[in-house]
Coordinates of C-alpha atoms and ligand atoms in Angstrom, one line a residue:
X1 CA 13.7 -6.1 12.0
X2 CA 10.0 -6.7 11.5
X3 CA 8.9 -3.1 12.4
X4 CA 11.1 -1.7 9.7
X5 CA 9.6 -4.0 7.0
X6 CA 6.1 -3.0 8.1
X7 CA 7.0 0.6 7.8
X8 CA 8.6 -0.1 4.4
X9 CA 5.4 -1.8 3.3
X10 CA 3.3 1.0 4.5
X11 CA 5.4 3.5 2.7
X12 CA 5.2 1.4 -0.4
X13 CA 1.4 1.3 -0.3
X14 CA 1.2 5.0 0.2
X15 CA 3.6 5.7 -2.6
X16 CA 1.7 3.5 -5.0
X17 CA -1.5 5.1 -3.9
X18 CA 0.0 8.5 -4.6
X19 CA 1.1 7.4 -8.0
X20 CA -2.1 5.6 -9.0
X21 CA -4.5 8.5 -7.9
X22 CA -3.2 10.8 -10.7
X23 CA -3.5 7.9 -13.2
X24 CA -7.1 7.4 -12.3
X25 CA -7.8 11.2 -12.5
X26 CA -6.0 11.5 -15.8
X27 CA -7.9 8.5 -17.2
X28 CA -11.2 10.1 -16.1
X29 CA -10.3 13.6 -17.6
X30 CA -9.0 11.9 -20.8
X31 CA -12.2 9.9 -21.2
X32 CA -14.4 13.0 -20.8
X33 CA -12.2 14.8 -23.2
X34 CA -12.5 12.0 -25.7
X35 CA -16.2 11.9 -25.5
X36 CA -16.6 15.7 -25.9
X37 CA -14.1 15.7 -28.7
X38 CA -15.7 12.8 -30.5
X39 CA -19.2 14.4 -30.2
X40 CA -17.8 17.6 -31.7
X41 CA -16.3 15.8 -34.6
X42 CA -19.5 13.7 -35.1
X43 CA -21.5 16.9 -35.2
X44 CA -19.2 18.3 -37.8
X45 CA -19.6 15.1 -39.8
X46 CA -23.4 15.4 -39.7
X47 CA -23.3 19.0 -40.7
X48 CA -21.1 18.3 -43.6
X49 CA -23.5 15.6 -44.9
X50 CA -26.4 18.0 -44.5
X51 CA -24.6 20.8 -46.3
X52 CA -23.6 18.5 -49.2
X53 CA -27.2 17.3 -49.5
X54 CA -28.5 20.8 -49.4
X55 CA -26.1 21.9 -52.1
X56 CA -26.9 18.9 -54.4
X57 CA -30.6 19.5 -54.1
X58 CA -30.2 23.3 -54.5
X59 CA -28.1 22.8 -57.7
X60 CA -30.7 20.4 -59.1
X61 CA -33.6 22.7 -58.3
X62 CA -31.7 25.6 -59.9
X63 CA -31.1 23.7 -63.1
X64 CA -34.7 22.5 -63.4
X65 CA -36.0 26.0 -62.6
X66 CA -33.8 27.5 -65.4
X67 CA -35.0 24.9 -67.9
X68 CA -38.6 25.6 -67.0
X69 CA -38.1 29.3 -67.3
X70 CA -36.6 28.9 -70.7
X71 CA -39.4 26.6 -71.8
X72 CA -37.2 23.4 -72.2
X73 CA -39.9 21.1 -70.9
X74 CA -40.6 18.6 -73.6
X75 CA -38.8 15.6 -75.1
X76 CA -37.9 17.5 -78.3
X77 CA -34.4 17.3 -79.6
X78 CA -33.6 20.9 -78.8
X79 CA -35.0 20.6 -75.2
X80 CA -32.9 17.5 -74.7
X81 CA -29.9 19.5 -75.8
X82 CA -30.7 22.0 -73.1
X83 CA -30.9 19.1 -70.6
X84 CA -27.4 18.2 -71.7
X85 CA -26.2 21.7 -71.0
X86 CA -27.9 21.5 -67.6
X87 CA -26.0 18.3 -66.8
X88 CA -22.7 20.1 -67.5
X89 CA -23.7 23.1 -65.4
X90 CA -24.6 21.0 -62.3
X91 CA -21.9 18.3 -62.0
X92 CA -23.8 16.2 -59.4
X93 CA -26.9 16.0 -61.5
X94 CA -26.4 12.8 -63.4
X95 CA -29.7 12.7 -65.4
X96 CA -32.4 15.1 -66.4
X97 CA -35.7 14.0 -67.9
X98 CA -39.5 14.6 -68.3
X99 CA -42.1 12.6 -66.2
X100 CA -45.8 12.5 -67.1
X101 CA -48.6 12.9 -64.6
X102 CA -48.6 9.1 -63.7
X103 CA -44.9 9.4 -62.7
X104 CA -43.6 7.5 -65.7
X105 CA -40.4 8.7 -67.4
X106 CA -41.1 10.0 -70.9
X107 CA -37.5 10.8 -71.9
X108 CA -34.2 11.5 -70.3
X109 CA -30.6 12.6 -70.9
X110 CA -28.4 10.6 -70.9
X111 CA -30.7 8.1 -72.6
X112 CA -31.9 5.3 -70.5
X113 CA -34.5 2.8 -71.7
X114 CA -37.6 3.4 -69.6
X115 CA -39.0 0.3 -67.9
X116 CA -42.4 1.9 -68.0
X117 CA -42.6 1.8 -64.2
X118 CA -43.4 5.1 -62.5
X119 CA -40.3 6.7 -60.9
X120 CA -42.4 9.4 -59.2
X121 CA -45.8 9.2 -57.4
X122 CA -48.9 10.2 -59.4
X123 CA -49.2 13.9 -59.6
X124 CA -51.8 15.2 -57.2
X125 CA -53.3 18.7 -57.3
X126 CA -51.8 19.5 -54.0
X127 CA -48.3 18.2 -54.9
X128 CA -45.7 20.8 -54.2
X129 CA -43.6 22.6 -56.8
X130 CA -40.5 20.8 -55.9
X131 CA -40.5 17.1 -54.9
X132 CA -37.7 15.1 -53.5
X133 CA -37.6 11.3 -53.6
X134 CA -35.4 8.3 -54.0
X135 CA -34.8 5.6 -56.6
X136 CA -34.0 2.1 -55.6
X137 CA -30.6 2.2 -57.0
X138 CA -27.8 2.8 -54.6
X139 CA -24.1 3.4 -54.7
X140 CA -22.1 2.3 -51.6
X141 CA -25.0 2.8 -49.3
X142 CA -26.2 6.1 -50.9
X143 CA -29.3 6.0 -53.0
X144 CA -29.9 8.0 -56.1
X145 CA -32.0 11.0 -55.2
X146 CA -34.7 12.5 -57.4
X147 CA -35.6 16.1 -57.5
X148 CA -38.8 17.0 -59.5
X149 CA -40.1 20.3 -60.7
X150 CA -43.7 20.8 -61.5
X151 CA -44.6 22.3 -64.9
X152 CA -48.0 23.6 -65.6
X153 CA -49.1 20.9 -68.1
X154 CA -49.2 18.0 -65.7
X155 CA -45.7 16.9 -66.4
X156 CA -42.6 17.3 -64.2
X157 CA -39.0 17.9 -65.0
X158 CA -36.8 15.4 -63.2
X159 CA -33.2 15.5 -62.0
X160 CA -31.3 12.6 -60.7
X161 CA -28.6 13.4 -58.1
X162 CA -25.5 11.3 -58.2
X163 CA -24.8 9.5 -54.9
X164 CA -21.2 10.6 -55.3
X165 CA -22.4 14.1 -54.4
X166 CA -22.8 13.2 -50.8
X167 CA -21.2 9.8 -50.3
X168 CA -17.7 11.0 -49.8
X169 CA -16.9 10.2 -46.2
X170 CA -15.9 13.1 -44.1
X171 CA -14.6 13.0 -40.6
X172 CA -11.5 11.9 -38.8
X173 CA -9.9 8.5 -39.2
X174 CA -10.4 7.4 -35.6
X175 CA -14.1 7.6 -35.9
X176 CA -14.6 6.3 -39.4
X177 CA -14.2 2.7 -38.6
X178 CA -16.7 2.8 -35.8
X179 CA -19.4 5.4 -36.5
X180 CA -22.6 5.1 -38.4
X181 CA -24.2 7.8 -40.4
X182 CA -27.8 8.1 -41.6
X183 CA -29.2 10.8 -43.8
X184 CA -33.0 10.7 -43.9
X185 CA -35.7 12.7 -45.6
X186 CA -38.5 14.0 -43.5
X187 CA -40.8 11.1 -44.3
X188 CA -38.3 8.6 -43.1
X189 CA -36.8 7.7 -46.5
X190 CA -33.2 6.8 -46.1
X191 CA -30.9 8.6 -48.5
X192 CA -27.6 7.6 -47.2
X193 CA -26.5 4.9 -44.7
X194 CA -22.8 4.3 -44.1
X195 CA -20.7 2.7 -41.6
X196 CA -21.0 -0.7 -39.8
X197 CA -22.1 0.4 -36.4
X198 CA -25.8 0.2 -36.2
X199 CA -27.8 1.7 -33.4
X200 CA -30.2 -1.2 -33.1
X201 CA -27.5 -3.9 -32.8
X202 CA -25.1 -1.9 -30.8
X203 CA -23.0 -4.0 -28.4
X204 CA -24.8 -4.5 -25.2
X205 CA -24.1 -2.4 -22.2
X206 CA -21.8 0.0 -24.1
X207 CA -22.5 3.7 -23.9
X208 CA -23.5 5.1 -27.3
X209 CA -22.8 8.6 -28.6
X210 CA -25.6 10.0 -30.9
X211 CA -25.4 13.3 -32.7
X212 CA -28.3 14.7 -34.9
X213 CA -28.2 17.6 -37.3
X214 CA -31.3 18.8 -39.2
X215 CA -31.3 20.8 -42.4
X216 CA -32.8 24.3 -42.2
X217 CA -33.7 24.3 -45.9
X218 CA -35.2 20.9 -46.5
X219 CA -36.9 18.2 -44.3
X220 CA -33.7 16.3 -43.8
X221 CA -32.0 14.9 -40.8
X222 CA -28.4 13.5 -40.4
X223 CA -27.7 11.1 -37.5
X224 CA -24.2 10.0 -36.5
X225 CA -23.8 7.3 -34.0
X226 CA -20.7 5.7 -32.4
X227 CA -19.8 3.6 -29.5
X228 CA -18.2 5.6 -26.7
X229 CA -15.2 3.3 -27.0
X230 CA -14.5 4.6 -30.5
X231 CA -13.6 7.9 -28.8
X232 CA -10.9 6.0 -26.9
X233 CA -8.8 5.8 -30.0
X234 CA -8.5 9.5 -29.8
X235 CA -6.9 9.5 -26.4
X236 CA -5.2 6.0 -26.5
X237 CA -1.8 7.6 -27.0
X238 CA -2.4 10.1 -24.3
X239 CA -3.5 7.3 -22.0
X240 CA -0.3 5.4 -22.7
X241 CA 1.7 8.6 -22.0
X242 CA -0.1 9.2 -18.7
X243 CA 0.3 5.6 -17.7
X244 CA 4.0 5.8 -18.4
X245 CA 4.1 9.1 -16.4
X246 CA 2.3 7.5 -13.5
X247 CA 4.6 4.5 -13.5
X248 CA 7.5 6.9 -13.6
X249 CA 6.0 8.8 -10.7
X250 CA 5.3 5.6 -8.7
X251 CA 9.0 4.6 -9.2
X252 CA 10.1 8.0 -8.1
X253 CA 7.8 8.0 -5.1
X254 CA 8.7 4.6 -4.1
X255 CA 12.5 5.3 -4.5
X256 CA 12.2 8.5 -2.5
X257 CA 10.1 7.1 0.3
X258 CA 12.2 3.9 0.5
X259 CA 15.2 6.1 0.7
X260 CA 13.6 8.1 3.5
X261 CA 12.1 5.2 5.3
X262 CA 15.2 3.0 5.1
X263 CA 18.1 5.1 5.2
X264 CA 17.9 6.9 8.6
X265 CA 17.2 3.7 10.3
X266 CA 19.8 1.7 8.5
X267 CA 22.2 4.4 9.5
X268 CA 21.0 4.1 13.0
X269 CA 21.2 0.3 12.7
X270 CA 24.7 0.6 11.3
X271 CA 25.7 2.7 14.2
X272 CA 24.1 0.2 16.6
X273 CA 26.0 -2.7 14.9
X274 CA 29.2 -0.7 15.1
X275 CA 28.6 -0.2 18.8
X276 CA 28.1 -3.9 19.3
X277 CA 31.4 -4.6 17.4
X278 CA 33.2 -2.0 19.5
X279 CA 31.9 -3.8 22.6
X280 CA 30.1 -0.7 23.9
X281 CA 27.4 -2.8 25.6
X282 CA 28.8 -3.7 29.1
X283 CA 27.6 -5.4 32.2
X284 CA 26.8 -3.5 35.4
X285 CA 26.4 -5.4 38.5
X286 CA 23.6 -4.8 41.1
X287 CA 24.3 -6.5 44.4
X288 CA 21.8 -9.0 45.8
X289 CA 21.9 -8.9 49.6
X290 CA 20.9 -11.5 52.2
X291 CA 18.7 -9.3 54.5
X292 CA 18.9 -11.8 57.3
X293 CA 22.7 -11.9 57.6
X294 CA 23.7 -8.8 55.7
X295 CA 26.0 -10.7 53.5
X296 CA 26.3 -10.4 49.7
X297 CA 24.6 -13.1 47.8
X298 CA 25.8 -12.1 44.4
X299 CA 24.5 -9.8 41.8
X300 CA 22.1 -9.2 38.9
X301 CA 23.9 -8.3 35.6
X302 CA 22.2 -5.3 34.0
X303 CA 23.3 -4.1 30.6
X304 CA 24.5 -0.6 29.9
X305 CA 25.5 1.1 26.7
X306 CA 28.7 2.9 27.5
X307 CA 29.1 5.4 24.6
X308 CA 32.5 6.6 23.5
X309 CA 31.6 10.1 24.7
X310 CA 31.5 8.8 28.2
X311 CA 27.7 8.7 28.6
X312 CA 26.0 5.6 29.9
X313 CA 22.6 4.6 28.6
X314 CA 20.1 2.4 30.4
X315 CA 18.4 -0.6 28.7
X316 CA 15.0 1.3 28.5
X317 CA 16.5 3.3 25.6
X318 CA 17.7 0.4 23.4
X319 CA 16.4 -2.9 24.7
X320 CA 13.2 -3.0 22.6
X321 CA 15.2 -2.4 19.4
X322 CA 17.9 -4.8 20.5
X323 CA 15.2 -7.5 21.0
X324 CA 13.0 -6.9 17.9
X325 CA 16.1 -6.6 15.7
X326 CA 17.6 -9.8 17.1
X327 CA 20.9 -8.0 18.0
X328 CA 20.2 -9.0 21.6
X329 CA 21.6 -12.5 21.0
X330 CA 25.0 -11.3 20.2
X331 CA 24.8 -8.6 22.9
X332 CA 23.9 -11.2 25.5
X333 CA 26.9 -13.4 24.5
X334 CA 29.2 -10.4 24.8
X335 CA 27.7 -9.5 28.2
X336 CA 28.2 -13.1 29.4
X337 CA 31.9 -13.2 28.2
X338 CA 32.5 -9.9 29.9
X339 CA 31.1 -11.1 33.3
X340 CA 33.3 -14.2 33.0
X341 CA 36.4 -12.0 32.4
X342 CA 35.5 -9.3 34.9
X343 CA 34.2 -11.1 38.0
X344 CA 35.5 -14.6 37.3
X345 CA 38.1 -14.3 40.1
X346 CA 35.7 -12.8 42.6
X347 CA 33.2 -15.7 41.9
X348 CA 36.0 -18.2 42.1
X349 CA 36.9 -17.0 45.5
X350 CA 33.3 -16.8 46.6
X351 CA 31.6 -20.0 45.4
X352 CA 28.3 -19.1 47.1
X353 CA 27.9 -16.0 45.0
X354 CA 25.2 -16.1 42.3
X355 CA 25.3 -14.3 39.0
X356 CA 22.0 -13.5 37.4
X357 CA 21.8 -12.8 33.6
X358 CA 18.7 -11.4 32.0
X359 CA 17.3 -13.2 29.0
X360 CA 14.3 -12.3 26.9
X361 CA 11.5 -14.5 25.5
X362 CA 13.3 -15.0 22.2
X363 CA 16.0 -16.9 24.1
X364 CA 13.6 -19.6 25.0
X365 CA 12.8 -20.4 21.4
X366 CA 16.1 -21.9 20.4
X367 CA 18.6 -24.0 22.4
X368 CA 21.4 -22.0 21.1
X369 CA 21.4 -20.1 24.4
X370 CA 22.3 -23.4 26.2
X371 CA 25.3 -23.9 23.9
X372 CA 26.3 -20.2 24.5
X373 CA 26.2 -20.7 28.3
X374 CA 28.2 -23.9 28.1
X375 CA 30.7 -22.4 25.7
X376 CA 31.2 -19.2 27.7
X377 CA 31.1 -20.5 31.2
X378 CA 32.2 -24.1 30.6
X379 CA 35.9 -23.7 31.3
X380 CA 35.7 -20.5 33.3
X381 CA 36.2 -19.5 36.9
X382 CA 32.4 -19.1 37.3
X383 CA 30.7 -22.4 37.9
X384 CA 27.4 -23.3 36.2
X385 CA 26.0 -23.7 39.8
X386 CA 26.7 -19.9 40.3
X387 CA 24.7 -18.9 37.3
X388 CA 21.0 -17.8 37.3
X389 CA 19.2 -17.2 34.1
X390 CA 16.3 -14.8 34.4
X391 CA 13.2 -15.1 32.2
X392 CA 10.7 -12.3 32.5
X393 CA 7.0 -12.8 32.9
X394 CA 6.4 -9.5 31.0
X395 CA 6.7 -11.0 27.6
X396 CA 4.8 -14.1 26.7
X397 CA 6.7 -17.2 25.8
X398 CA 5.8 -18.4 22.3
X399 CA 6.3 -22.1 22.8
X400 CA 6.0 -23.4 26.4
X401 CA 7.2 -26.9 25.5
X402 CA 10.4 -25.6 23.8
X403 CA 11.0 -23.2 26.7
X404 CA 10.5 -26.0 29.2
X405 CA 13.1 -28.1 27.4
X406 CA 15.6 -25.3 27.2
X407 CA 15.2 -24.6 30.9
X408 CA 15.6 -28.3 31.6
X409 CA 18.8 -28.3 29.7
X410 CA 20.2 -25.4 31.6
X411 CA 19.3 -27.0 34.9
X412 CA 20.9 -30.2 33.8
X413 CA 24.3 -28.5 33.8
X414 CA 23.6 -26.8 37.1
X415 CA 22.4 -23.4 36.0
X416 CA 19.3 -22.1 37.8
X417 CA 16.4 -20.3 36.3
X418 CA 14.6 -17.4 37.9
X419 CA 11.2 -15.9 36.9
X420 CA 11.5 -12.1 36.7
X421 CA 8.9 -9.5 37.4
X422 CA 6.5 -12.1 39.0
X423 CA 3.0 -10.8 39.3
X424 CA 3.2 -8.3 36.4
X425 CA 2.7 -10.4 33.3
X426 CA 1.5 -13.2 31.3
X427 CA 2.5 -16.3 33.1
X428 CA 0.8 -16.2 36.5
X429 CA 1.6 -18.9 38.9
X430 CA 1.0 -21.5 36.1
X431 CA 4.3 -20.6 34.6
X432 CA 6.2 -21.5 37.8
X433 CA 5.4 -25.2 37.7
X434 CA 5.2 -25.7 34.0
X435 CA 8.5 -24.2 33.4
X436 CA 10.3 -25.7 36.5
X437 CA 11.4 -22.3 37.8
X438 CA 14.0 -22.3 40.7
X439 CA 13.7 -18.7 41.9
X440 CA 11.1 -16.1 41.8
X441 CA 11.7 -12.3 41.8
X442 CA 9.0 -10.2 43.2
X443 CA 8.5 -7.1 41.2
X444 CA 9.2 -3.7 42.5
X445 CA 5.5 -2.8 42.1
X446 CA 4.7 -5.0 45.1
X447 CA 7.6 -3.9 47.2
X448 CA 6.7 -0.3 46.7
X449 CA 3.3 -0.7 48.3
X450 CA 4.5 -3.0 51.0
X451 CA 3.2 -1.6 54.3
X452 CA 0.9 0.9 52.7
X453 CA -1.3 -1.6 50.8
X454 CA -2.6 -4.7 52.4
X455 CA -3.1 -6.4 49.1
X456 CA 0.6 -6.2 48.3
X457 CA 1.4 -7.7 51.7
X458 CA -1.0 -10.5 51.0
X459 CA 0.4 -11.1 47.5
X460 CA 4.0 -11.2 48.8
X461 CA 2.9 -13.5 51.6
X462 CA 1.3 -15.8 49.1
X463 CA 4.4 -15.8 46.9
X464 CA 6.6 -16.6 49.9
X465 CA 4.3 -19.5 50.8
X466 CA 4.2 -20.7 47.3
X467 CA 8.0 -20.5 46.9
X468 CA 8.4 -22.5 50.2
X469 CA 5.9 -25.1 49.1
X470 CA 7.6 -25.6 45.7
X471 CA 11.1 -25.3 47.1
X472 CA 11.9 -22.2 45.2
X473 CA 14.1 -19.3 46.2
X474 CA 12.7 -15.8 46.4
X475 CA 14.2 -12.4 45.8
X476 CA 12.6 -9.0 46.4
X477 CA 13.4 -6.3 43.7
X478 CA 13.6 -2.6 43.9
X479 CA 14.0 -2.2 47.6
X480 CA 14.4 1.4 48.5
X481 CA 13.6 1.8 52.2
X482 CA 14.4 0.4 55.6
X483 CA 10.7 -0.1 56.2
X484 CA 10.5 -2.4 53.2
X485 CA 13.4 -4.4 54.5
X486 CA 11.6 -4.8 57.8
X487 CA 8.4 -5.9 56.2
X488 CA 10.2 -8.3 53.9
X489 CA 12.0 -9.8 56.9
X490 CA 8.7 -10.3 58.6
X491 CA 7.3 -12.0 55.6
X492 CA 10.2 -14.3 55.4
X493 CA 11.9 -13.0 52.4
X494 CA 15.7 -13.3 52.8
X495 CA 17.1 -12.0 49.6
X496 CA 16.7 -8.5 48.2
X497 CA 18.2 -6.0 45.8
X498 CA 17.6 -2.3 45.3
X499 CA 18.9 1.2 45.6
X500 CA 18.9 1.0 49.4
X501 CA 21.9 -1.3 49.0
X502 CA 23.4 -0.2 45.7
X503 CA 22.4 0.7 42.2
X504 CA 23.9 -1.4 39.3
X505 CA 27.6 -0.8 39.5
X506 CA 30.5 -1.0 37.0
X507 CA 32.7 -4.1 37.5
X508 CA 35.4 -2.4 39.5
X509 CA 33.0 -0.8 42.1
X510 CA 31.1 -4.1 42.4
X511 CA 34.3 -6.0 43.1
X512 CA 35.5 -3.4 45.6
X513 CA 32.1 -3.6 47.4
X514 CA 32.2 -7.3 47.4
X515 CA 35.7 -7.4 48.7
X516 CA 34.9 -4.9 51.5
X517 CA 31.8 -6.8 52.6
X518 CA 33.7 -10.1 52.8
X519 CA 36.2 -8.3 55.0
X520 CA 39.1 -8.6 52.6
X521 CA 40.7 -5.6 51.0
X522 CA 40.0 -2.2 52.4
X523 CA 37.5 -0.3 50.3
X524 CA 37.4 3.5 50.4
X525 CA 39.9 4.8 47.8
X526 CA 36.9 5.3 45.8
X527 CA 34.0 7.6 46.9
X528 CA 31.3 5.8 45.1
X529 CA 32.1 2.4 46.4
X530 CA 32.4 3.8 49.9
X531 CA 28.9 5.1 49.6
X532 CA 27.6 1.8 48.4
X533 CA 29.3 0.0 51.2
X534 CA 27.8 2.6 53.5
X535 CA 24.4 1.8 52.4
X536 CA 24.9 -2.0 52.8
X537 CA 26.6 -1.4 56.2
X538 CA 23.4 0.3 57.4
X539 CA 21.5 -2.9 56.9
X540 CA 24.1 -5.4 58.0
Ligands
LIG601 P1 14.9 -5.9 35.4 O1 15.5 -7.2 35.0 O2 13.6 -6.0 36.2 O3 15.9 -5.2 36.2 C1 15.7 -4.4 37.4 C2 15.7 -2.9 37.0 O4 15.3 -2.2 38.2 C3 17.0 -2.4 36.6 O5 16.8 -1.4 35.6 C4 17.6 -1.8 37.8 O6 18.5 -0.8 37.6 C5 16.3 -1.3 38.4 N1 16.4 -1.1 39.9 C6 17.2 -1.9 40.7 N2 17.0 -1.5 42.0 C7 16.1 -0.5 42.0 C8 15.4 0.4 42.9 O7 15.6 0.3 44.1 N3 14.6 1.3 42.5 C9 14.3 1.5 41.2 N4 13.5 2.4 40.8 N5 14.9 0.7 40.2 C10 15.7 -0.2 40.6 P2 17.6 -1.3 34.3 O8 19.1 -1.7 34.6 O9 17.4 0.0 33.7 O10 17.1 -2.4 33.4 C11 15.7 -2.4 32.9 C12 15.3 -3.7 32.3 O11 16.1 -3.9 31.2 C13 15.6 -4.8 33.3 O12 14.6 -5.0 34.1 C14 15.6 -6.0 32.2 O13 14.3 -6.4 31.9 C15 16.2 -5.3 31.0 N6 17.6 -5.6 30.9 C16 18.7 -5.2 31.6 N7 19.8 -5.8 31.2 C17 19.4 -6.7 30.3 C18 20.1 -7.8 29.6 O14 21.3 -7.9 29.7 N8 19.4 -8.5 28.8 C19 18.1 -8.4 28.6 N9 17.4 -9.2 27.8 N10 17.4 -7.5 29.3 C20 18.0 -6.6 30.2
LIG602 CA1 16.0 -9.0 35.9
LIG603 CA1 12.7 -7.4 37.5

C-alpha cells in the first residue's frame, strides 16, 4: 500500500514541523528574555557597586571633614585619639593619618611603620580639596582606596577605605560565575576588578553583554561584562520545559494525525478485505463475436464488485486500489476459480470458445500467476487452450525479460496471451514481438473514429496487416454500431466485442445467450438475455 505510506510520511513530516515550530519560537523568545533579564541584573550589579563606593567615599570625606573642623590635624596624641574615634564612626575606614606636602605619611592610626615612600602625589597649588587614589595593596581584586583632605598648612588628612566596603559580590548566582566587574576612577585607575571573564580575552565569536553605570557624585564608572551564554543559565530550565512540551506536542500531533491518516483507510481496507473474503468480486462475461459468421467466439471476463446491498460496481471504482494494494492477486485467483465453476460446462461443450482473463502489469513480475493458472484450470473442464491472458499496454511492464519468460511459460501449457488496449500505451509495436503476443485487441478509441477519421482507419489497417504478418489474432473492442462492424469487416477484422452485441453479463445470462446462439436450449424466459440475443441476432 505504497500510497498510504507516502501519506503517512507526509503527515509525519507536517506533524513534526508543527511541533518543532513552537519549539524554535519558544527558544527565540526565551533567549531574548534571558538577555534582557541578564542585562537588567547586570545593571543592578553595577549600580550597587557604584552606590557602595559612593557611600564609602562619602563616609571617609565626612570623617576627615569633621576632624579638620575640630582641629584634629596633627600627629599629637590627642589628635590621634580623635582619629581612633573617627575609625569607629566610619566602619569602612580602616586607617586615618596625616600626610605631608610631599605625600609621605607622617603618622597614622592604627600604627603602621611608614616606609618613607609617598602614598599621595606631591601637593600642588591647584590640587582639589578632596583627592581619591589607590594604594598598591589589594584584597581579592579590590585595592585599598585613599581619600585625602587638604588642610591649610600644606598637609593632608588621609583615610584608607577597606576593600571589604565594596568587594562583597552582589548579583544573582547564575551570573556570578561568568560575569566580570570593573570599577574605575575617572583617570582610569582600577579600584575593583572581579570575576574571571575578561572583555579582552573573551571567547571568540560569542556575543558579549556589556553594561556601564557612572557615578553622579564622583568620577567613577562601573562596567559589568558577561558572555551572552551566561544568560542561558537563567532560562535553561525553561528551555528544558519547552522542549519537553514540544516533544509532548509532537507525539500528540503525530498520534492524532496518524490516527486520522491511518484509521479511515484501514477501515476502508478492512472492508475491502472483508469483501474479498466474502467473495463479492465476481466475473461478468462479455461475449466476443465472430463478425463474419455471427457465431460466438467466447468471452472476456470483466470483474464486478457485487455488494451485499445488490449494487454492482465497475472496476473503474476499485481497480487502482486493488492493484496498488496488491489485493488484485487474490481477487484474480477468485475470479479464475469462479469462471471455472460457472462456465466450465459451457466451455467443455464448446471447445472452440475462448475465455479471456485480464491481468495487470504486476502479474508479469512473478511466475506465481503461471502456477495459479495451472492449479486452477489444470484439472478443470476448461482447457488451457481455451484460455487467453490479457496484458494491457496502458501500464508499463517493469521487467521485459521476466514478462517474456512468464508469457513463454503460459504459452508452453497452451494458454494464449493477448495485448490489450493496443495503440494507447507504452509498448507500441515493439511489445508485440518482444513479448511473443498471440492476439492483439484494438482499443475502443480507434473503433470509435472508424469511418469518421481516416487516421483510425489507417491505424486499424496497419494493425490488421501486422497481425497477419506475425500470425496473430485480432479483436476489435468497444464496437457499438453497425457501421463499425461493416468497416471492420472491410478491413478484415473478424472478431469483435461491444455493446452492440452485449455488455458484460452475469454468468447465467451469458450461458443462456451462448446456448441460444449455438441453437441449443431456448432462451427467452429472461428478458435481459432475450435482448442480448436480439442484438447478436441483428448481426448474425
Ligand atoms: P478492458 O480490459 O479494456 O475492458 C473493456 C472495457 O470496456 C470494460 O469495462 C467493458 O465493459 C467496456 N466495454 C465493452 N464494450 C463496450 C462498448 O461497446 N462501449 C463502451 N463504452 N465500453 C465497452 P469495465 O468492465 O468497466 O472494465 C474496465 C477495465 O477494468 C478493463 O478494461 C480492464 O482494464 C479492467 N478490468 C476489468 N476486469 C478486470 C480484472 O479481472 N482484472 C484486471 N486486472 N483488470 C480488470
Ligand atoms: Ca481487457
Ligand atoms: Ca481493452
